[in-house]
Coordinates of C-alpha atoms in Angstrom, one line a residue:
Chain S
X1 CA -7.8 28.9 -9.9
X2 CA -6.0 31.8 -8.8
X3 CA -2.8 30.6 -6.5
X4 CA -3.7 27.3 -6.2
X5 CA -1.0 24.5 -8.4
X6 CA -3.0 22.4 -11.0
X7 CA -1.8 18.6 -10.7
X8 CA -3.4 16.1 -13.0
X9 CA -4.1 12.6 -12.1
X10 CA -6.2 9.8 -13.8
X11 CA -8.1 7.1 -12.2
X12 CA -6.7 4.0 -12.0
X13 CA -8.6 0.9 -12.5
X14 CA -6.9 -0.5 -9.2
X15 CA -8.5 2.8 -7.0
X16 CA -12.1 2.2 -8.3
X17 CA -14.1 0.0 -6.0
X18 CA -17.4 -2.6 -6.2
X19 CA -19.4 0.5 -6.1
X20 CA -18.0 1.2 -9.7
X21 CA -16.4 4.4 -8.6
X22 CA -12.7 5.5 -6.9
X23 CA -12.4 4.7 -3.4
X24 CA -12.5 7.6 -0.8
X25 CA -9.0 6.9 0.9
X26 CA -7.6 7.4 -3.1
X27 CA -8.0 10.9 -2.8
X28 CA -5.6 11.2 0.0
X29 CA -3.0 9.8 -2.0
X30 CA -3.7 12.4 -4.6
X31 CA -3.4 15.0 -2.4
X32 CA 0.0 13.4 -1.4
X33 CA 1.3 13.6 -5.1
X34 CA -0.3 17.0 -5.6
X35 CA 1.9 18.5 -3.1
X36 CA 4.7 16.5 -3.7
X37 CA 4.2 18.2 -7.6
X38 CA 3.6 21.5 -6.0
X39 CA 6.8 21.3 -3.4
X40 CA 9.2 20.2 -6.7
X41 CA 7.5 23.3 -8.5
X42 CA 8.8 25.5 -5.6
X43 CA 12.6 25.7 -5.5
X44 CA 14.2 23.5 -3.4
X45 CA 10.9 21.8 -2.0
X46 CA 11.0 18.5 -0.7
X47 CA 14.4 17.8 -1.4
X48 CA 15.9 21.1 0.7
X49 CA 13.3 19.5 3.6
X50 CA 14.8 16.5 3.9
X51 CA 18.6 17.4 3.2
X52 CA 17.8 19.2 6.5
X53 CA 16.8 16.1 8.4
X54 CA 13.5 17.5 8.6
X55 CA 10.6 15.1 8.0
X56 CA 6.6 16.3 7.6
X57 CA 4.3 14.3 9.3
X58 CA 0.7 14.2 8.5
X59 CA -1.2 15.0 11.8
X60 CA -4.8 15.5 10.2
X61 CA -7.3 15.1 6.8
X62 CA -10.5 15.9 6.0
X63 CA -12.0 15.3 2.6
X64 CA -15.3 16.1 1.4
X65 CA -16.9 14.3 -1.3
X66 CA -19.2 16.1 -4.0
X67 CA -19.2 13.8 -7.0
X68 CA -18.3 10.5 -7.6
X69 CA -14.8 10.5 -9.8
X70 CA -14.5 7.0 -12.0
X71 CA -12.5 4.9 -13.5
X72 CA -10.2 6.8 -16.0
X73 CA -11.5 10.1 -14.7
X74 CA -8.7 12.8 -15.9
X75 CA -9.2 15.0 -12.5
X76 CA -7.0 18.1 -11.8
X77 CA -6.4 18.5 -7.9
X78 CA -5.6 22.0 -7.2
X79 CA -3.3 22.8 -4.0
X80 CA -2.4 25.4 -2.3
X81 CA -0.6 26.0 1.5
X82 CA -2.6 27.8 3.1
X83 CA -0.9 28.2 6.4
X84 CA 3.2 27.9 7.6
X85 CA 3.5 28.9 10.6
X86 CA 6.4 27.4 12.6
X87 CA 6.5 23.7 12.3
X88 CA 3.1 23.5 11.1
X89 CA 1.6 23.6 8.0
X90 CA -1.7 23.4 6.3
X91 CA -2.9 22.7 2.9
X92 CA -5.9 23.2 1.0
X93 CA -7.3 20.7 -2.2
X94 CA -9.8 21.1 -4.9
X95 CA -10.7 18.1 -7.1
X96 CA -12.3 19.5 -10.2
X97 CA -13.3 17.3 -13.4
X98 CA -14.2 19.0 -17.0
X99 CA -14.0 22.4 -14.6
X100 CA -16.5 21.3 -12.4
X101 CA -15.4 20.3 -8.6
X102 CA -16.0 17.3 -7.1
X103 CA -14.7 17.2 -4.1
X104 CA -12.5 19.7 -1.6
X105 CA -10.2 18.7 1.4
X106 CA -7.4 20.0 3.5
X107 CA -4.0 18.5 5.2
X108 CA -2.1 19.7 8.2
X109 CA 1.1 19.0 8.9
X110 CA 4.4 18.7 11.4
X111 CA 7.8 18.8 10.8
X112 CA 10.0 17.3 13.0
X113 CA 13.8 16.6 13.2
X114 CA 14.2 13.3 11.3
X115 CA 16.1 11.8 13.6
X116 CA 14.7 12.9 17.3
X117 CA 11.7 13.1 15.7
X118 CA 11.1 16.5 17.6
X119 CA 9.3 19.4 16.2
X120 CA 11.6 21.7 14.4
X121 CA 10.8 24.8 12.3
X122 CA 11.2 24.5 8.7
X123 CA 13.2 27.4 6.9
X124 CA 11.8 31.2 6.9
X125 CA 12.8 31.1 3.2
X126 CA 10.9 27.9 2.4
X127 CA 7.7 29.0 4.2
X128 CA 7.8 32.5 1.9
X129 CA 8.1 30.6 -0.7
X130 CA 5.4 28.4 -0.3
X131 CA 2.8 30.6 0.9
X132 CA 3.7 33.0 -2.4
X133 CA 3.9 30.2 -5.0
X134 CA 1.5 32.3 -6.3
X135 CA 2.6 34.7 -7.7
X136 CA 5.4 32.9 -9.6
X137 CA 3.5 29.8 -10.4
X138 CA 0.1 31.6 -11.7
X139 CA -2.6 29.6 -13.3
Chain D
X1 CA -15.5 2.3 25.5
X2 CA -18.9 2.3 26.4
X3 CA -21.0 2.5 24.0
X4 CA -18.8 1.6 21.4
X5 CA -17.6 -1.5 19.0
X6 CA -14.0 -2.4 19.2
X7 CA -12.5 -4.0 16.0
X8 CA -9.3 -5.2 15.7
X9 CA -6.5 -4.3 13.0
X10 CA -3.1 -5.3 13.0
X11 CA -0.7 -3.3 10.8
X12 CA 0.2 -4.9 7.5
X13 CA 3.5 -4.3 5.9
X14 CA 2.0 -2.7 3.0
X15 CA 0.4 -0.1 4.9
X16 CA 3.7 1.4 6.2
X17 CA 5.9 3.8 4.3
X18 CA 9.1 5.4 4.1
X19 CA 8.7 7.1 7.0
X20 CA 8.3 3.7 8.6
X21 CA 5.2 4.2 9.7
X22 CA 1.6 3.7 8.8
X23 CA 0.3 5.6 6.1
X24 CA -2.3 8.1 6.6
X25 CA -5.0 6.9 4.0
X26 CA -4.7 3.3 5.7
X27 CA -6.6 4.5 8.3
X28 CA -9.7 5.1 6.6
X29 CA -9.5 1.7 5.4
X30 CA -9.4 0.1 9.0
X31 CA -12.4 2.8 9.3
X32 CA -14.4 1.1 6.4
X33 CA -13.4 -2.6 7.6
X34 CA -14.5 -1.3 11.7
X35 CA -17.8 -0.1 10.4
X36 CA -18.8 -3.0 8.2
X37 CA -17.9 -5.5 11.6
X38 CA -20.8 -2.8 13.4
X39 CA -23.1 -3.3 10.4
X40 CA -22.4 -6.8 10.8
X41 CA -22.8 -7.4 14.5
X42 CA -26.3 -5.2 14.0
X43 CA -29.3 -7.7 13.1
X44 CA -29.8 -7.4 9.3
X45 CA -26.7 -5.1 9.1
X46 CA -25.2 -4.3 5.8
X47 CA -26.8 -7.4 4.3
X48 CA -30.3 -6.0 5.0
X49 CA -29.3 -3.1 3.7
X50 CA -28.2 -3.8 -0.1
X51 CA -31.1 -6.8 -0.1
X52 CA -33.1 -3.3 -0.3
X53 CA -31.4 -2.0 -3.1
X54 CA -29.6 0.6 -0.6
X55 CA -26.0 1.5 -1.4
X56 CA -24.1 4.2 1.1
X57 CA -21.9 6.5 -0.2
X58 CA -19.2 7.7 1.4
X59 CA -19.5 12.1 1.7
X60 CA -16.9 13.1 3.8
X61 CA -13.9 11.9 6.3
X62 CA -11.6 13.6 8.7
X63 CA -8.9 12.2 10.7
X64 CA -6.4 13.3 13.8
X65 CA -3.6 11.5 14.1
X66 CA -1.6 12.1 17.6
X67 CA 0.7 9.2 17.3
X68 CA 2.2 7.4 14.9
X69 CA 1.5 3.3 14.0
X70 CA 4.1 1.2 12.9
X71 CA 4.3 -2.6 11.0
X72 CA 2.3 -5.2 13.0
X73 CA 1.3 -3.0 15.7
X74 CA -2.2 -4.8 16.7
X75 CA -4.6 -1.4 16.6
X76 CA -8.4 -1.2 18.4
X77 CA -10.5 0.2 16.3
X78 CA -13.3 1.3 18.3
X79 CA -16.8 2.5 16.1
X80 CA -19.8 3.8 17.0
X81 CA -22.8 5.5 14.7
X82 CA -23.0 8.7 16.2
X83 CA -25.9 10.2 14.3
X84 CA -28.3 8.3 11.5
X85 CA -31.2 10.5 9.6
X86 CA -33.1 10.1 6.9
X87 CA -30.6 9.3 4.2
X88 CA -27.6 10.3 6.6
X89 CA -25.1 8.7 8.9
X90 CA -22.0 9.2 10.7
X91 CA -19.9 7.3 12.4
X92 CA -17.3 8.5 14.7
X93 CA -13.5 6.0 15.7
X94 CA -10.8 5.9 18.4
X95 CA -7.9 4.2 17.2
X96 CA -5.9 2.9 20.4
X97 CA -3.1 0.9 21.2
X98 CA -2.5 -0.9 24.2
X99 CA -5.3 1.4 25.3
X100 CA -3.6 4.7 24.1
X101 CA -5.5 7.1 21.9
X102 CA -3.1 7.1 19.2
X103 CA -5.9 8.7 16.2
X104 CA -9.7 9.6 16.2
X105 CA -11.9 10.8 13.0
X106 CA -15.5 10.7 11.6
X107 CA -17.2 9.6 8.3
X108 CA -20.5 11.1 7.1
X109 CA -22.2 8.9 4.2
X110 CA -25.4 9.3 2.7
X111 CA -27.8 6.4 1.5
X112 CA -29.2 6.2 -2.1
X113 CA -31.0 4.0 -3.9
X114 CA -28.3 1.2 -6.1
X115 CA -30.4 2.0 -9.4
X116 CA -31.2 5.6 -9.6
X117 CA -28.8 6.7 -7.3
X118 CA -30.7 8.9 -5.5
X119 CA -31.1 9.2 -1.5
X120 CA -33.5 7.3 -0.3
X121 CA -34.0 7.0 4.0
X122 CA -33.2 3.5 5.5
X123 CA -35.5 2.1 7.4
X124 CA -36.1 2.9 10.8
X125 CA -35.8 -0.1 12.4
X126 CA -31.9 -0.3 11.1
X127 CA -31.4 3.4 12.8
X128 CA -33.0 2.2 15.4
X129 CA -30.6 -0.5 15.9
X130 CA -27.4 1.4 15.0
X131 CA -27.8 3.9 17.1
X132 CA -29.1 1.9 20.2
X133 CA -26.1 -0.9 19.7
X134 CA -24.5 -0.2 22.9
X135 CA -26.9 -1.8 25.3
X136 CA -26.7 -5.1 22.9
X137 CA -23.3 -4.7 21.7
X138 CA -21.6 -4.0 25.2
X139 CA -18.3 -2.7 25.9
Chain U
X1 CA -3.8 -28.7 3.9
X2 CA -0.8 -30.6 5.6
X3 CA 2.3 -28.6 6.2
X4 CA 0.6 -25.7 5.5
X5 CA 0.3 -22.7 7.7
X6 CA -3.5 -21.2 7.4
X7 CA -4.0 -17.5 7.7
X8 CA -7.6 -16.2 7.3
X9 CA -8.1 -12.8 6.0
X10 CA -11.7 -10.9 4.9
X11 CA -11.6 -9.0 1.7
X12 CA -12.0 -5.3 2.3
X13 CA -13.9 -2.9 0.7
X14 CA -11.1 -0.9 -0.4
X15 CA -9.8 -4.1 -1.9
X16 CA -12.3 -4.7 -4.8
X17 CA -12.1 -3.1 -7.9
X18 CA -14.8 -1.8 -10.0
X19 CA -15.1 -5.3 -11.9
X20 CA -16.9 -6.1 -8.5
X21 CA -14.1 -8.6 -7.6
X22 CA -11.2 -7.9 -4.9
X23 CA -8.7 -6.7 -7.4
X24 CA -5.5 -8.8 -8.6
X25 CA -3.2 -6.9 -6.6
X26 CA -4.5 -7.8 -2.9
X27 CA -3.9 -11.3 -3.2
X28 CA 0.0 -10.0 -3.3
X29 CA -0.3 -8.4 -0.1
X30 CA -2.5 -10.9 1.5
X31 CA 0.4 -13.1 1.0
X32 CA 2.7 -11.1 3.1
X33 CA 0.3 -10.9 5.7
X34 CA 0.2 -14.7 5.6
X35 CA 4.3 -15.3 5.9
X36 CA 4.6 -12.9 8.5
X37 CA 1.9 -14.8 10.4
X38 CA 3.8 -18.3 10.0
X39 CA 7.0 -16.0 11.0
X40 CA 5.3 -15.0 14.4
X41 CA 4.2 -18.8 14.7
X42 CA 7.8 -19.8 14.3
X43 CA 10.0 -19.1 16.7
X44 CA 12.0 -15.7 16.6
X45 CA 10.1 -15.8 13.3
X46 CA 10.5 -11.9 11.5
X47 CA 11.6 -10.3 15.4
X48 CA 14.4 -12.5 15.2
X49 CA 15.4 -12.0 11.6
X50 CA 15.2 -8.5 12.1
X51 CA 17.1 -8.6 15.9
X52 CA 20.1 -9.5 13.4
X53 CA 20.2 -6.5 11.2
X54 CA 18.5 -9.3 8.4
X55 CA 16.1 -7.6 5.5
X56 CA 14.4 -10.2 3.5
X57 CA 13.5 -8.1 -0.1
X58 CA 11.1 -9.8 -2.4
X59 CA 12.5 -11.0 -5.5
X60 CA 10.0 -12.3 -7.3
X61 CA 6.1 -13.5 -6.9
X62 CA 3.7 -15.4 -8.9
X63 CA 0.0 -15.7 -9.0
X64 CA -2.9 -17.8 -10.6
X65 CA -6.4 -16.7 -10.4
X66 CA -8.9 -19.5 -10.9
X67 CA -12.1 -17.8 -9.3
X68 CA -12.9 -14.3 -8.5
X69 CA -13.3 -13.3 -4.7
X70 CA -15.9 -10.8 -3.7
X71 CA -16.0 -8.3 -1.1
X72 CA -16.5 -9.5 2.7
X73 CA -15.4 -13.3 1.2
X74 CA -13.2 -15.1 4.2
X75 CA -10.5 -16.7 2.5
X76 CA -7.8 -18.9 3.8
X77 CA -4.6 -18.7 2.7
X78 CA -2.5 -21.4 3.1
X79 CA 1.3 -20.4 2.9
X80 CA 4.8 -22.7 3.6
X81 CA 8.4 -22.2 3.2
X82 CA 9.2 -24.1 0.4
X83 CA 12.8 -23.6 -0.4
X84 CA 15.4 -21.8 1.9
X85 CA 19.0 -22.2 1.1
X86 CA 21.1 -19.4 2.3
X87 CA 20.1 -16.2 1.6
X88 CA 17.0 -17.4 -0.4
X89 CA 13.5 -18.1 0.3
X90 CA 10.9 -19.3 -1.2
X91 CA 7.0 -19.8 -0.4
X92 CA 4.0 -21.0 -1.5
X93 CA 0.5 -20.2 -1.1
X94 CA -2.8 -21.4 -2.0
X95 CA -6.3 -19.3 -1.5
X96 CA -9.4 -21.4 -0.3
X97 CA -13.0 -20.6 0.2
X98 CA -15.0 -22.8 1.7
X99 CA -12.0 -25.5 1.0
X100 CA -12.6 -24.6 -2.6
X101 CA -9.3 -23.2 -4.5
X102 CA -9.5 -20.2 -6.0
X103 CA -5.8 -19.0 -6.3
X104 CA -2.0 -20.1 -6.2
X105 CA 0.8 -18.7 -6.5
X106 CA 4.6 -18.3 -4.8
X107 CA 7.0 -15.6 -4.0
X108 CA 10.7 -15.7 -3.6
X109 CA 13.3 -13.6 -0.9
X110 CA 16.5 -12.8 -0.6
X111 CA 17.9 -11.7 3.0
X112 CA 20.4 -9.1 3.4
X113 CA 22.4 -6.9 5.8
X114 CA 20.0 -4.5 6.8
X115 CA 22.6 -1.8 6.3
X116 CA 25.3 -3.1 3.8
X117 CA 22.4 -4.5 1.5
X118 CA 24.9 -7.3 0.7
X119 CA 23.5 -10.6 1.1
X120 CA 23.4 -12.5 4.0
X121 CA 22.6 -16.3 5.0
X122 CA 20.0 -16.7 7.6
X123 CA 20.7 -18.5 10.7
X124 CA 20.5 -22.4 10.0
X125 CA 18.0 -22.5 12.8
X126 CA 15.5 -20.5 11.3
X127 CA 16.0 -21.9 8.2
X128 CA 15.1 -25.4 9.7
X129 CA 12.4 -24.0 11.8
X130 CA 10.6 -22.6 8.7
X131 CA 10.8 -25.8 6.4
X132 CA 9.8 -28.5 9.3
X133 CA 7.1 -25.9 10.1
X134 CA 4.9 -28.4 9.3
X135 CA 5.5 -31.3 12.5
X136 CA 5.3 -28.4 14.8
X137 CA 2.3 -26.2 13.2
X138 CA -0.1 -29.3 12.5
X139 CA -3.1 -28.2 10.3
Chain I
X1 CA 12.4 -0.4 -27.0
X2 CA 11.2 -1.7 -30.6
X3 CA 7.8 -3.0 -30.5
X4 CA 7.1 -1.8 -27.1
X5 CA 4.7 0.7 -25.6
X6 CA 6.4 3.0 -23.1
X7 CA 4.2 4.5 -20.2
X8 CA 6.0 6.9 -17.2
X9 CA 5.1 6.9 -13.6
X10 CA 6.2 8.3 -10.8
X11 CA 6.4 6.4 -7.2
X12 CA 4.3 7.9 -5.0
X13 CA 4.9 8.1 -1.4
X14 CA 2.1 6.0 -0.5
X15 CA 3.3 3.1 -3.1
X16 CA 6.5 3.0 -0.9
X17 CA 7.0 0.6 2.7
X18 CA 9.1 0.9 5.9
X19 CA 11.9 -0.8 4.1
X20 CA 11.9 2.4 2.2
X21 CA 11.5 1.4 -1.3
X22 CA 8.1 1.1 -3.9
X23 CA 6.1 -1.9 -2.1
X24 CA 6.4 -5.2 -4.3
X25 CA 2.6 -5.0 -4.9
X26 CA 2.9 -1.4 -7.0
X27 CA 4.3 -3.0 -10.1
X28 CA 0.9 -5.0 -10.9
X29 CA -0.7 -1.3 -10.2
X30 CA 1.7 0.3 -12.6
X31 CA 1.3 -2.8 -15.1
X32 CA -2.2 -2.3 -15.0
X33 CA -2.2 1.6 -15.9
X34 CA 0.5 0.6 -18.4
X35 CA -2.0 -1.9 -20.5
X36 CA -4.5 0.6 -20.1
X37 CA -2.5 3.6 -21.5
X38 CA -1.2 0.9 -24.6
X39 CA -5.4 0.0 -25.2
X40 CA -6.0 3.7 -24.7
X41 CA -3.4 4.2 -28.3
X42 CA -4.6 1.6 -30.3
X43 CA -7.6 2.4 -32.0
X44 CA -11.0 1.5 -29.9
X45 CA -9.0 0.3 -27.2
X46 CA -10.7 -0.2 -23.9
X47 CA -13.6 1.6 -24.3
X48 CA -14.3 -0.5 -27.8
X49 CA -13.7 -3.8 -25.6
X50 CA -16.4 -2.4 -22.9
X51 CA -18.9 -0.9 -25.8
X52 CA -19.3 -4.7 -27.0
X53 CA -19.9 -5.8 -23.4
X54 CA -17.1 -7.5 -22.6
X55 CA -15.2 -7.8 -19.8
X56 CA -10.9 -8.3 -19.6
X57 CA -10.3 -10.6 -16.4
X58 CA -7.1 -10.8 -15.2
X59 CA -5.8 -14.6 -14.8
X60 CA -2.0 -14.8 -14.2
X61 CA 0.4 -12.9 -12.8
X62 CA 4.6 -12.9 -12.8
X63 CA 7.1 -10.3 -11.4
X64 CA 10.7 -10.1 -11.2
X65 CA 12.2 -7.9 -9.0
X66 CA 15.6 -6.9 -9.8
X67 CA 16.6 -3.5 -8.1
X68 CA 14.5 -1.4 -5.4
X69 CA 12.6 1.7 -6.7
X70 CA 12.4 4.7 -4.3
X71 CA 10.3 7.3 -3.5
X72 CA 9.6 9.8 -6.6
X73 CA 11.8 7.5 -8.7
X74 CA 10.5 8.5 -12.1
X75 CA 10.0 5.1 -14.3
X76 CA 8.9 3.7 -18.0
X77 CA 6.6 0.6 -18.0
X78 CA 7.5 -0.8 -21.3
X79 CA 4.6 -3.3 -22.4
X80 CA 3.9 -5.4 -25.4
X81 CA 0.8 -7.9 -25.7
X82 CA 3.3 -10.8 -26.6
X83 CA 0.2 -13.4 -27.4
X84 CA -3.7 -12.9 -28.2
X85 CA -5.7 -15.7 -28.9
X86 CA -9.5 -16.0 -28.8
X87 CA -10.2 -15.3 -25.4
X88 CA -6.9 -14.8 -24.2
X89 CA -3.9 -12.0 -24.0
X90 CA -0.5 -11.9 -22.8
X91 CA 1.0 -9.1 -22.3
X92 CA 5.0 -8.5 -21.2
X93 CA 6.5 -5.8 -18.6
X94 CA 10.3 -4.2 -19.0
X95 CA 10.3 -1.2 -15.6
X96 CA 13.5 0.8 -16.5
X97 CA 15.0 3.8 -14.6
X98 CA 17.3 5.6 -16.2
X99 CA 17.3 3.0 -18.8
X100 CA 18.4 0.7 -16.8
X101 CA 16.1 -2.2 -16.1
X102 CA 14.8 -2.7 -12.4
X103 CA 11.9 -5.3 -12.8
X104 CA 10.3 -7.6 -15.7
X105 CA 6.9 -9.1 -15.5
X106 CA 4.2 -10.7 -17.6
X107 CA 0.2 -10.7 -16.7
X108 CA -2.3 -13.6 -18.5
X109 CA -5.9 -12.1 -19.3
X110 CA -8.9 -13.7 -20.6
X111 CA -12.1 -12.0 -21.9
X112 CA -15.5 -12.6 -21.0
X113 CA -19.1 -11.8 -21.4
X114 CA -19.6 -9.1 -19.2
X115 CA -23.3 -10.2 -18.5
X116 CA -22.9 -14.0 -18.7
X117 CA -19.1 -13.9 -17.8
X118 CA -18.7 -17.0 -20.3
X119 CA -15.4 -16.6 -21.8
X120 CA -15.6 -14.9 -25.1
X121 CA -13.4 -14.0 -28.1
X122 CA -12.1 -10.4 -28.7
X123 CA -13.0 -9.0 -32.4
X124 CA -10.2 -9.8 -34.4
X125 CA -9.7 -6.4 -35.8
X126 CA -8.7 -5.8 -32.0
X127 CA -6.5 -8.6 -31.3
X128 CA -4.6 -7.4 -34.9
X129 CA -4.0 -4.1 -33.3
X130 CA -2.6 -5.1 -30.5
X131 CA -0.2 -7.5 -31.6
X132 CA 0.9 -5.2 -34.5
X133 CA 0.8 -2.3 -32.3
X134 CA 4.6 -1.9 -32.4
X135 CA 4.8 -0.8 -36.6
X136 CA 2.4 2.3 -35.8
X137 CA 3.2 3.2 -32.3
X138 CA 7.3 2.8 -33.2
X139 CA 9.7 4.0 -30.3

């Protein structure tokens, strides 16, 4: 997918549930490492965040479920930021097995000073370069 | 809450994170364990429902968190079915604390059979009696 | 179970594994919730530890699975200090349903300086409090 | 490590607590993937376990903790089945970082009828790849 950062997980036995398949609140942790991959991919990323004192707090999720995903699943989740803007920030997941999707979701975010825990804007530089991963990460 | 079903959580330890707070994929397991209290509170509940051969599926979540939960805060989980048809239901939650709002969100799940996995409507009477809970189930 | 603390806990949904059983790793962190609840019902218990600039790190844990537990099972876990001698601790639990056995298993602590990360005795009245739990807590 | 299958994970946010380091319950999650990555590269593996019906329960559990992981902490799960007899396995746990060690473990197993869940033995053509894993898969 065009701008969007491919990260591969695989289903763990311990995320699968009695319904035989992976439990719905797993795919937020997914999301978690796919843009955790995605913010090492773009220079400085997380790291440059927090050297800041700038901590990103989760303030909303939404996940829709297409497919059921199970145990040992190999699942790309692709991710892309779709919105900076300030201290807020927004991103966008697709879940796609063997090419075909299973499930979509989004993630929006505030960062705030780490240690009064107010809102703070996150570097001009960091937001460019996270809304045009694109173009230097491809895929 | 009128109307509603109030279940109670209290923060484990391995819910919180490095940010010292709650994680955000904890709360849709409160959700889960709130909504399964409802179904059990219901006459027949969830029991009634698998002795059928029903299983629900989980299709989509969404969260808003406005405040933060840390370890061993005791949370209110308060539940209601807002809409139930056919094969469909969704629930909506308030998570409070000392009787602040501190999160809300919504689940949508859709019921199939256990064996072919295809929807299959539950029976009135059990829509019936989640969405008219309130007058029984007080609050 | 004399000198033992009981702490009841309902396995979750999210907490069962596709084998149909709650999965080996939840009994861990049923555990914890179980010491911090004979913490609370000690006095100063964890607030006091904690008051001090005290971390208590895990060190080590152990468990023996002798029956399965299923989701929505109540279990009781029965926990109690075993061992404290300066800076470690040491408890035991054992998992009942229905006052039948269906686990065991310990885990061992080490406190220390919240901030140094050196080592750190705990006060000798806590340390008393915890291991004649058992006069004061009944059960 | 001679004789030993190495498998990498990263610590994911959600694995870590409020005392800022990978929750004590994550090893038996990593363990788990570990043993399933060590099946997956000996021949028939899992999947040949599963296509005879049979079931791998897991009966025992030991960690010790030696030093904290963190957040993003990239580690190797070393693992060996030490022991395989009828219906049993062993298998043992080195966690390194850096090469350093951090945490051993060990996790008891026993196999059973899937159906029936009587214990049962594991072909022997199995249990001989697993303990003589270490000749073909080197390192």
């Amino acid at each position: 997918m065009h701008g969007w950062f491919p990260h591969v997980v695989r289903v763990r036995f311990a995320e699968t549930d009695a319904q035989g398949i992976a439990h719905h609140a797993s795919y937020l942790v997914w999301f978690e490492e796919a843009r955790v991959a995605l913010l090492a991919a773009v220079a400085g990323g997380y790291a440059a965040i927090r050297a800041r004192g700038i901590e990103a707090l989760t303030t909303g999720v939404e996940v829709t479920y297409e497919r059921a995903a199970v145990f040992d699943d190999v699942l790309t989740v692709q991710v892309r930021c779709s919105e900076a803007r300030g201290a807020r920030f927004r991103y966008e997941y697709v879940v796609e097995r063997d090419g075909e999707r299973i499930a979509t979701g989004s993630t929006r975010h505030a960062t705030v000073d780490a240690t009064t825990h107010r809102p703070v804007r996150v570097p001009d530089w960091l937001l460019g370069d996270l809304l045009n991963q694109s173009p230097r990460l491809g895929s």
